[in-house]
CSV table of C-alpha atoms in Angstrom, one decimal:
chain,number,residue,atom,x,y,z
A,84,MET,CA,0.4,-5.6,20.7
A,85,ALA,CA,-1.9,-6.8,17.6
A,86,LYS,CA,-4.6,-7.9,19.6
A,87,LEU,CA,-5.0,-4.5,21.1
A,88,ALA,CA,-4.7,-3.0,17.7
A,89,ARG,CA,-7.5,-5.3,16.2
A,90,ASP,CA,-9.4,-4.7,19.8
A,91,ARG,CA,-9.0,-0.9,19.4
A,92,ARG,CA,-10.4,-1.2,15.7
A,93,ARG,CA,-13.1,-2.9,16.1
A,94,SER,CA,-14.1,-0.6,18.9
A,95,GLY,CA,-13.8,2.2,16.4
A,96,SER,CA,-10.9,4.1,17.6
A,97,SER,CA,-7.5,4.1,15.7
A,98,PRO,CA,-5.0,1.5,16.5
A,99,ALA,CA,-2.0,4.3,15.8
A,100,LEU,CA,0.5,1.5,15.7
A,101,LEU,CA,2.7,4.3,13.7
A,102,LYS,CA,2.0,7.8,14.2
A,103,ALA,CA,3.5,11.4,12.5
A,104,GLY,CA,7.1,11.1,13.4
A,105,ASP,CA,7.8,7.7,14.5
A,106,VAL,CA,10.8,6.4,13.0
A,107,LEU,CA,10.5,2.4,11.9
A,108,CYS,CA,13.4,0.4,12.4
A,109,GLY,CA,16.0,3.8,12.6
A,110,LYS,CA,15.6,4.3,8.9
A,111,TYR,CA,12.0,5.1,7.7
A,112,ARG,CA,10.3,8.3,9.4
A,113,VAL,CA,6.4,8.5,9.5
A,114,GLU,CA,5.0,11.3,7.7
A,115,ARG,CA,1.3,10.8,7.6
A,116,LEU,CA,-1.6,7.9,7.5
A,117,LEU,CA,-2.7,7.3,4.0
A,118,GLY,CA,-4.9,4.8,4.4
A,119,GLU,CA,-6.3,1.8,7.1
A,120,GLY,CA,-8.2,-1.3,6.6
A,121,GLY,CA,-9.0,-4.5,8.5
A,122,MET,CA,-5.7,-6.3,7.9
A,123,GLY,CA,-3.4,-3.5,8.5
A,124,MET,CA,-2.7,0.2,7.8
A,125,VAL,CA,-0.6,2.3,4.9
A,126,VAL,CA,1.4,5.6,5.7
A,127,ALA,CA,3.7,8.2,4.2
A,128,ALA,CA,7.2,7.9,5.5
A,129,SER,CA,10.5,9.1,4.1
A,130,HIS,CA,13.7,7.1,4.1
A,131,LEU,CA,15.9,8.9,6.4
A,132,MET,CA,19.3,7.9,4.9
A,133,LEU,CA,18.1,8.3,1.4
A,134,ASP,CA,16.1,11.2,1.8
A,135,HIS,CA,13.1,10.4,-0.5
A,136,ALA,CA,9.0,9.2,-0.3
A,137,VAL,CA,8.1,5.7,0.5
A,138,ALA,CA,4.9,4.2,1.3
A,139,ILE,CA,5.2,1.6,4.3
A,140,LYS,CA,2.3,-1.0,4.5
A,141,LEU,CA,2.2,-2.3,8.1
A,142,LEU,CA,-0.2,-5.5,9.0
A,143,TYR,CA,-1.7,-5.5,12.4
A,144,ALA,CA,-1.4,-9.5,12.8
A,145,ASP,CA,1.6,-10.9,14.4
A,146,ASP,CA,1.0,-14.3,13.8
A,147,GLU,CA,3.4,-16.7,12.0
A,148,GLU,CA,0.7,-17.4,9.3
A,149,ALA,CA,0.5,-13.2,8.2
A,150,ILE,CA,3.9,-12.5,8.8
A,151,GLY,CA,4.6,-15.6,6.3
A,152,ARG,CA,1.9,-14.3,3.9
A,153,LEU,CA,3.3,-10.8,4.1
A,154,LEU,CA,6.9,-11.7,3.3
A,155,ALA,CA,5.7,-14.0,0.5
A,156,GLU,CA,3.9,-11.2,-0.9
A,157,ALA,CA,6.9,-9.0,-0.6
A,158,ARG,CA,9.1,-11.4,-2.1
A,159,SER,CA,6.9,-12.1,-5.1
A,160,ALA,CA,5.7,-8.1,-5.4
A,161,SER,CA,9.6,-7.7,-5.3
A,162,ARG,CA,10.0,-9.2,-8.9
A,163,LEU,CA,7.5,-7.2,-10.7
A,164,GLY,CA,8.3,-3.8,-12.3
A,165,GLY,CA,7.0,-1.2,-15.0
A,166,GLU,CA,5.0,1.8,-14.6
A,167,HIS,CA,2.0,-0.2,-13.7
A,168,VAL,CA,3.1,-1.8,-10.4
A,169,ALA,CA,4.3,0.0,-7.3
A,170,ARG,CA,7.9,-0.9,-6.6
A,171,VAL,CA,8.9,-2.9,-3.1
A,172,ILE,CA,11.8,-1.6,-1.7
A,173,ASP,CA,12.4,-3.4,1.7
A,174,VAL,CA,10.7,-5.6,3.7
A,175,ASP,CA,11.4,-6.3,7.5
A,176,ILE,CA,9.9,-6.6,11.3
A,177,GLY,CA,9.4,-3.5,13.6
A,178,GLU,CA,10.5,-3.3,16.8
A,179,ASN,CA,6.5,-4.1,17.6
A,180,GLY,CA,6.9,-7.4,16.2
A,181,LEU,CA,4.8,-6.5,13.3
A,182,PRO,CA,5.9,-7.0,9.6
A,183,PHE,CA,5.9,-4.3,7.0
A,184,ILE,CA,6.6,-3.8,3.2
A,185,VAL,CA,8.2,-0.5,2.1
A,186,MET,CA,6.7,0.3,-1.5
A,187,GLU,CA,7.6,3.1,-3.9
A,188,TYR,CA,5.7,6.2,-3.0
A,189,LEU,CA,3.1,6.9,-5.7
A,190,GLU,CA,2.0,10.7,-6.0
A,191,GLY,CA,-1.4,11.5,-7.1
A,192,ILE,CA,-5.2,10.3,-5.8
A,193,ASP,CA,-6.8,6.7,-5.9
A,194,LEU,CA,-9.4,6.0,-8.4
A,195,GLY,CA,-12.1,5.9,-5.5
A,196,GLN,CA,-11.1,9.4,-4.7
A,197,VAL,CA,-11.7,10.5,-7.9
A,198,LEU,CA,-15.4,8.8,-8.4
A,199,GLY,CA,-16.3,10.4,-5.3
A,200,THR,CA,-15.4,13.8,-6.5
A,201,LYS,CA,-16.0,13.4,-10.0
A,202,GLY,CA,-19.2,10.8,-9.9
A,203,GLN,CA,-19.6,8.5,-13.0
A,204,LEU,CA,-16.5,8.8,-15.4
A,205,PRO,CA,-16.7,8.7,-19.4
A,206,ARG,CA,-16.5,5.3,-20.6
A,207,TRP,CA,-13.0,6.0,-22.9
A,208,GLN,CA,-11.5,6.9,-19.2
A,209,VAL,CA,-13.0,3.9,-17.4
A,210,VAL,CA,-11.3,1.6,-20.3
A,211,ASP,CA,-8.4,3.3,-20.1
A,212,TYR,CA,-7.9,3.1,-16.3
A,213,VAL,CA,-8.8,-0.6,-16.5
A,214,LEU,CA,-6.5,-1.4,-19.4
A,215,GLN,CA,-3.6,0.2,-17.6
A,216,ALA,CA,-4.7,-1.8,-14.0
A,217,LEU,CA,-5.0,-5.1,-15.9
A,218,GLU,CA,-1.2,-4.5,-17.2
A,219,GLY,CA,0.1,-4.8,-13.5
A,220,ILE,CA,-2.4,-7.3,-12.9
A,221,SER,CA,-1.3,-9.6,-15.4
A,222,GLN,CA,2.0,-9.4,-15.0
A,223,ALA,CA,1.2,-10.2,-11.2
A,224,HIS,CA,-1.0,-13.1,-12.3
A,225,ALA,CA,2.3,-14.1,-14.9
A,226,ARG,CA,4.3,-14.8,-11.5
A,227,GLY,CA,1.8,-16.5,-9.5
A,228,ILE,CA,0.5,-13.3,-7.1
A,229,VAL,CA,-3.4,-12.8,-6.8
A,230,HIS,CA,-4.4,-9.3,-5.9
A,231,ARG,CA,-6.8,-10.0,-3.4
A,232,ASP,CA,-8.5,-6.4,-3.2
A,233,ILE,CA,-9.1,-4.9,-6.4
A,234,LYS,CA,-11.5,-1.7,-5.8
A,235,PRO,CA,-11.0,1.7,-6.9
A,236,GLN,CA,-9.3,2.7,-3.8
A,237,ASN,CA,-6.5,0.1,-4.7
A,238,ILE,CA,-5.7,2.0,-8.3
A,239,MET,CA,-3.4,4.8,-7.8
A,240,LEU,CA,-3.6,7.6,-10.7
A,241,ARG,CA,0.0,9.1,-10.5
A,242,ARG,CA,0.2,13.1,-10.7
A,243,GLY,CA,0.5,13.8,-14.4
A,244,SER,CA,-2.5,11.5,-15.4
A,245,GLU,CA,-5.5,12.9,-16.6
A,246,LEU,CA,-7.4,13.2,-13.7
């Protein structure tokens, strides 16, 4: 299944591993796609028993190395907390054999979207956003976690922040 997903991705069509209405592991109902990259996808979902929003990161790869990396990421990230880090809620392997991480759903938009609509931001605002992101990154680095994909699209600005 993972190879099929990668092949579809290379051909330009969506792998559609998860789509709206799907229920993952009997407890997470997929609402919509939030983002997609070369390694996997992130969807908004709702926890059926707790009735709250979550974000689910699903990898396309189902090899032992990828599963091991994802589980190590989930274990490490679950030890982080604070207002500048998305909290990890759960980790599991879906019925399709692909691993996933369930995280706190952050209301807002990513910095990439802000830059796309507003263009260049005032220096003071850029410094403020970078300092806040560095607080979360610093916390991760102190625990030996290296975020390998820092970019504006991976920096969330929560609703209520000055956008």
